[in-house]
């Protein structure tokens, strides 16, 4: 028995998810896509052999609907879908800040909704996707969401009350690392290195450090201490980071991201 999945609003993340599902063994015939522009829909058809449909057709045909439109467009999309979505459809939302109750109030009573916060490393199959159940979502629904998003990285189940914190930490997280690499590259140039060499040094250092964090089982403090010799270069650099309040700034930044996620959930746009 086939299970059809539709990706609605197939932008970069939606396409990454689509591509990952195909590599994981999903049949193109079981995957539907929608896109705002007809030329985009045809591009997806040509690239992946999937079937472009309208949002209404997806609602009537697919067993699972993955909604990947921007948060500010979600209300309009639900208004379009609601008359055509039976209560046995699984709705998976990838919209930051929007709670499952937002969907449950607009769709047929009893519709199962799963909320997922993924991030842009889905584009290279290294996503961190955080999954939460709505009121009517069962363990089977969560497992199905994990199967889909597991095609592009790791998944983690959390209570929905923790989603805003996960958005701040993981959903926005790649941007913080890119920001840090940008600053370190500028520092390398200031120290006399060409930009390309500074970039290569920092990127490979970041990859190596990430693998050590993932695979060693050591606490980050222990790993940092292994690099920090008495009266050496590293401790002098760390002293300056502490003097400039970098740790406190990071904590404040993540709190600000969490608060903005909560504002989006409440409908505040500015």
Coordinates of C-alpha atoms in Angstrom, one line a residue:
X1 CA 0.0 0.0 0.0
X2 CA 1.5 3.3 -1.1
X3 CA 1.7 6.4 1.1
X4 CA 1.7 9.7 -0.7
X5 CA 3.5 12.7 0.7
X6 CA 3.1 16.2 -0.5
X7 CA 5.6 19.0 0.1
X8 CA 3.7 22.3 -0.1
X9 CA 5.7 25.5 -0.8
X10 CA 8.8 23.7 -2.0
X11 CA 11.6 26.2 -1.5
X12 CA 15.2 25.4 -0.5
X13 CA 14.4 23.4 2.6
X14 CA 11.4 21.7 1.0
X15 CA 13.6 20.7 -2.0
X16 CA 16.3 19.4 0.3
X17 CA 13.7 17.3 2.1
X18 CA 12.4 16.0 -1.2
X19 CA 15.9 15.1 -2.4
X20 CA 16.7 13.4 0.8
X21 CA 13.5 11.3 0.8
X22 CA 14.3 10.1 -2.8
X23 CA 17.8 9.1 -1.8
X24 CA 16.3 7.3 1.2
X25 CA 14.2 5.2 -1.1
X26 CA 10.9 7.0 -1.5
X27 CA 9.4 6.5 -5.0
X28 CA 9.0 9.6 -7.1
X29 CA 5.5 8.5 -7.9
X30 CA 4.6 8.8 -4.2
X31 CA 5.8 12.4 -3.8
X32 CA 3.8 15.5 -4.7
X33 CA 5.0 19.1 -4.7
X34 CA 3.4 22.5 -4.9
X35 CA 5.1 25.8 -5.7
X36 CA 4.0 29.3 -6.1
X37 CA 5.5 29.7 -9.6
X38 CA 4.6 27.3 -12.4
X39 CA 8.2 27.3 -13.7
X40 CA 9.4 26.3 -10.3
X41 CA 7.0 23.4 -10.2
X42 CA 8.2 22.2 -13.7
X43 CA 11.8 22.6 -12.5
X44 CA 11.1 20.1 -9.7
X45 CA 9.3 17.7 -12.0
X46 CA 12.3 17.7 -14.4
X47 CA 14.9 17.4 -11.6
X48 CA 13.2 14.7 -9.5
X49 CA 10.4 13.1 -11.6
X50 CA 7.9 14.1 -8.9
X51 CA 4.4 15.3 -9.6
X52 CA 3.5 19.0 -9.3
X53 CA 0.0 19.6 -8.1
X54 CA -2.1 22.5 -6.7
X55 CA -2.4 22.9 -3.0
X56 CA -6.1 21.7 -3.2
X57 CA -5.1 18.6 -5.2
X58 CA -2.4 17.9 -2.6
X59 CA -4.9 18.1 0.2
X60 CA -7.3 15.7 -1.5
X61 CA -4.6 13.2 -2.6
X62 CA -1.7 13.0 -0.2
X63 CA -1.8 11.1 3.1
X64 CA 0.8 13.4 4.6
X65 CA 1.1 17.2 4.0
X66 CA 4.4 18.9 4.8
X67 CA 3.9 22.6 5.0
X68 CA 7.1 24.5 4.3
X69 CA 5.8 27.9 3.5
X70 CA 6.9 31.0 5.4
X71 CA 5.2 31.6 8.8
X72 CA 3.5 34.7 7.5
X73 CA 1.9 32.8 4.7
X74 CA 0.7 29.9 6.7
X75 CA -2.8 31.3 7.6
X76 CA -3.6 31.9 3.9
X77 CA -2.4 28.4 3.0
X78 CA -4.6 26.9 5.7
X79 CA -7.6 28.9 4.6
X80 CA -7.1 27.3 1.1
X81 CA -6.5 23.8 2.5
X82 CA -9.1 23.5 5.2
X83 CA -12.2 22.7 3.1
X84 CA -10.3 19.8 1.5
X85 CA -8.3 18.2 4.3
X86 CA -9.9 15.1 5.9
X87 CA -9.3 14.6 9.6
X88 CA -7.2 11.5 8.9
X89 CA -4.5 13.5 7.1
X90 CA -1.2 14.0 8.9
X91 CA -0.1 17.6 8.8
X92 CA 3.6 18.3 9.4
X93 CA 4.5 22.0 9.9
X94 CA 8.0 23.4 9.3
X95 CA 7.1 27.0 10.2
X96 CA 9.1 28.6 12.9
X97 CA 7.1 29.9 15.9
X98 CA 3.7 28.6 14.9
X99 CA 2.1 26.2 17.5
X100 CA 0.2 23.1 16.6
X101 CA -2.9 24.7 18.0
X102 CA -2.9 27.2 15.2
X103 CA -3.4 24.3 12.7
X104 CA -5.8 22.4 14.9
X105 CA -8.1 25.4 15.2
X106 CA -8.3 25.8 11.4
X107 CA -8.6 22.2 10.3
X108 CA -11.1 19.4 10.8
X109 CA -11.5 18.3 14.4
X110 CA -9.1 15.6 15.3
X111 CA -6.6 16.3 12.6
X112 CA -3.1 15.1 13.7
X113 CA -0.4 17.8 13.5
X114 CA 3.3 17.4 14.1
X115 CA 5.6 20.4 14.5
X116 CA 9.1 20.2 13.1
X117 CA 11.9 22.8 13.4
X118 CA 14.7 21.9 11.1
X119 CA 17.7 24.0 9.9
X120 CA 19.6 24.8 6.7
X121 CA 22.2 22.0 7.0
X122 CA 19.4 19.9 5.6
X123 CA 20.9 21.0 2.3
X124 CA 23.9 18.8 3.0
X125 CA 22.1 16.0 4.9
X126 CA 23.3 17.3 8.3
X127 CA 20.1 18.9 9.6
X128 CA 19.0 18.9 13.2
X129 CA 15.2 18.5 13.2
X130 CA 13.3 18.9 16.4
X131 CA 9.9 17.1 16.5
X132 CA 6.8 17.7 18.7
X133 CA 3.4 16.2 18.7
X134 CA 0.1 18.1 18.6
X135 CA -3.0 17.1 20.6
X136 CA -4.1 14.4 18.1
X137 CA -0.7 13.1 16.9
X138 CA 0.2 9.6 17.9
X139 CA 3.5 7.8 18.3
X140 CA 3.1 6.4 14.8
X141 CA 2.7 10.0 13.5
X142 CA 5.9 11.0 15.2
X143 CA 7.7 8.0 13.9
X144 CA 6.6 8.9 10.4
X145 CA 7.9 12.4 10.8
X146 CA 11.2 11.1 12.0
X147 CA 11.4 8.8 9.0
X148 CA 10.9 11.7 6.7
X149 CA 13.3 14.2 8.4
X150 CA 15.8 11.5 9.2
X151 CA 16.5 11.4 5.5
X152 CA 18.3 14.8 5.8
X153 CA 20.0 14.5 9.2
X154 CA 19.3 13.8 12.9
X155 CA 16.0 14.1 14.7
X156 CA 15.1 14.8 18.3
X157 CA 11.7 14.6 20.0
X158 CA 10.8 17.4 22.5
X159 CA 7.7 18.7 24.2
X160 CA 6.2 21.5 22.2
X161 CA 6.8 23.9 25.1
X162 CA 10.6 23.6 24.3
X163 CA 10.2 24.4 20.6
X164 CA 11.0 28.1 20.9
X165 CA 14.2 27.3 22.8
X166 CA 15.1 24.8 20.1
X167 CA 14.4 27.3 17.4
X168 CA 16.8 29.7 19.0
X169 CA 19.5 27.1 19.6
X170 CA 19.3 24.9 16.6
X171 CA 17.0 26.5 14.0
X172 CA 19.0 29.7 14.0
X173 CA 22.2 28.0 15.2
X174 CA 24.0 27.7 11.8
X175 CA 23.8 31.5 11.4
X176 CA 25.8 32.0 14.6
X177 CA 28.6 29.7 13.4
X178 CA 28.7 31.4 10.0
X179 CA 28.9 34.8 11.9
X180 CA 31.8 33.5 14.0
X181 CA 33.6 32.1 10.9
X182 CA 33.1 35.5 9.2
X183 CA 34.6 37.3 12.2
X184 CA 37.5 34.9 12.5
X185 CA 38.3 35.3 8.8
X186 CA 38.5 39.0 9.2
X187 CA 40.8 38.5 12.2
X188 CA 43.0 36.2 10.0
X189 CA 43.2 39.0 7.4
X190 CA 44.1 41.5 10.1
X191 CA 46.9 39.1 11.2
X192 CA 48.3 39.1 7.6
X193 CA 46.8 36.0 6.0
X194 CA 45.1 36.0 2.6
X195 CA 41.3 35.6 2.8
X196 CA 41.2 32.2 1.1
X197 CA 43.9 30.7 3.4
X198 CA 42.2 32.2 6.5
X199 CA 38.9 30.7 5.4
X200 CA 40.3 27.3 4.8
X201 CA 42.1 27.2 8.2
X202 CA 39.0 28.2 10.0
X203 CA 36.5 25.9 8.2
X204 CA 38.7 22.8 8.7
X205 CA 39.2 23.7 12.3
X206 CA 35.4 24.1 12.7
X207 CA 34.8 20.7 11.1
X208 CA 37.4 19.0 13.2
X209 CA 36.1 20.5 16.4
X210 CA 32.5 19.5 15.6
X211 CA 33.5 15.9 14.9
X212 CA 35.4 15.8 18.2
X213 CA 32.4 17.2 20.0
X214 CA 30.1 14.6 18.4
X215 CA 32.3 11.5 18.6
X216 CA 34.6 11.9 21.6
X217 CA 31.9 11.9 24.3
X218 CA 33.9 14.6 26.2
X219 CA 32.4 17.7 27.7
X220 CA 33.3 20.9 25.7
X221 CA 35.1 22.3 28.7
X222 CA 37.4 19.3 28.7
X223 CA 38.1 19.6 25.0
X224 CA 38.9 23.3 25.4
X225 CA 41.2 22.6 28.3
X226 CA 43.1 20.1 26.2
X227 CA 44.0 23.0 23.8
X228 CA 44.7 25.5 26.6
X229 CA 48.2 25.2 27.9
X230 CA 49.5 27.4 30.8
X231 CA 50.5 30.9 29.7
X232 CA 50.0 29.9 26.1
X233 CA 48.3 31.5 23.1
X234 CA 44.9 30.0 23.7
X235 CA 44.4 31.2 27.2
X236 CA 45.3 34.7 26.2
X237 CA 42.7 34.6 23.5
X238 CA 40.0 33.2 25.8
X239 CA 40.8 35.9 28.4
X240 CA 40.0 38.5 25.7
X241 CA 36.8 36.8 24.8
X242 CA 35.7 36.8 28.5
X243 CA 36.8 40.4 28.9
X244 CA 34.6 41.4 26.0
X245 CA 31.6 39.5 27.4
X246 CA 31.3 37.0 24.5
X247 CA 29.7 34.3 26.6
X248 CA 27.1 36.7 28.1
X249 CA 26.4 38.1 24.6
X250 CA 25.7 34.6 23.2
X251 CA 23.3 33.8 26.0
X252 CA 21.5 37.2 25.5
X253 CA 21.4 36.5 21.7
X254 CA 19.7 33.1 22.2
X255 CA 17.3 34.6 24.6
X256 CA 16.4 37.2 22.0
X257 CA 15.9 34.6 19.4
X258 CA 13.6 32.6 21.7
X259 CA 11.6 35.6 22.5
X260 CA 11.2 36.4 18.8
X261 CA 9.9 32.9 18.2
X262 CA 7.3 33.4 20.9
X263 CA 6.3 36.7 19.3
X264 CA 5.8 35.0 16.0
X265 CA 3.7 32.4 17.7
X266 CA 1.5 35.2 19.1
X267 CA 1.1 36.7 15.6
X268 CA 3.3 39.7 16.2
X269 CA 5.2 40.6 12.9
X270 CA 7.2 43.7 13.9

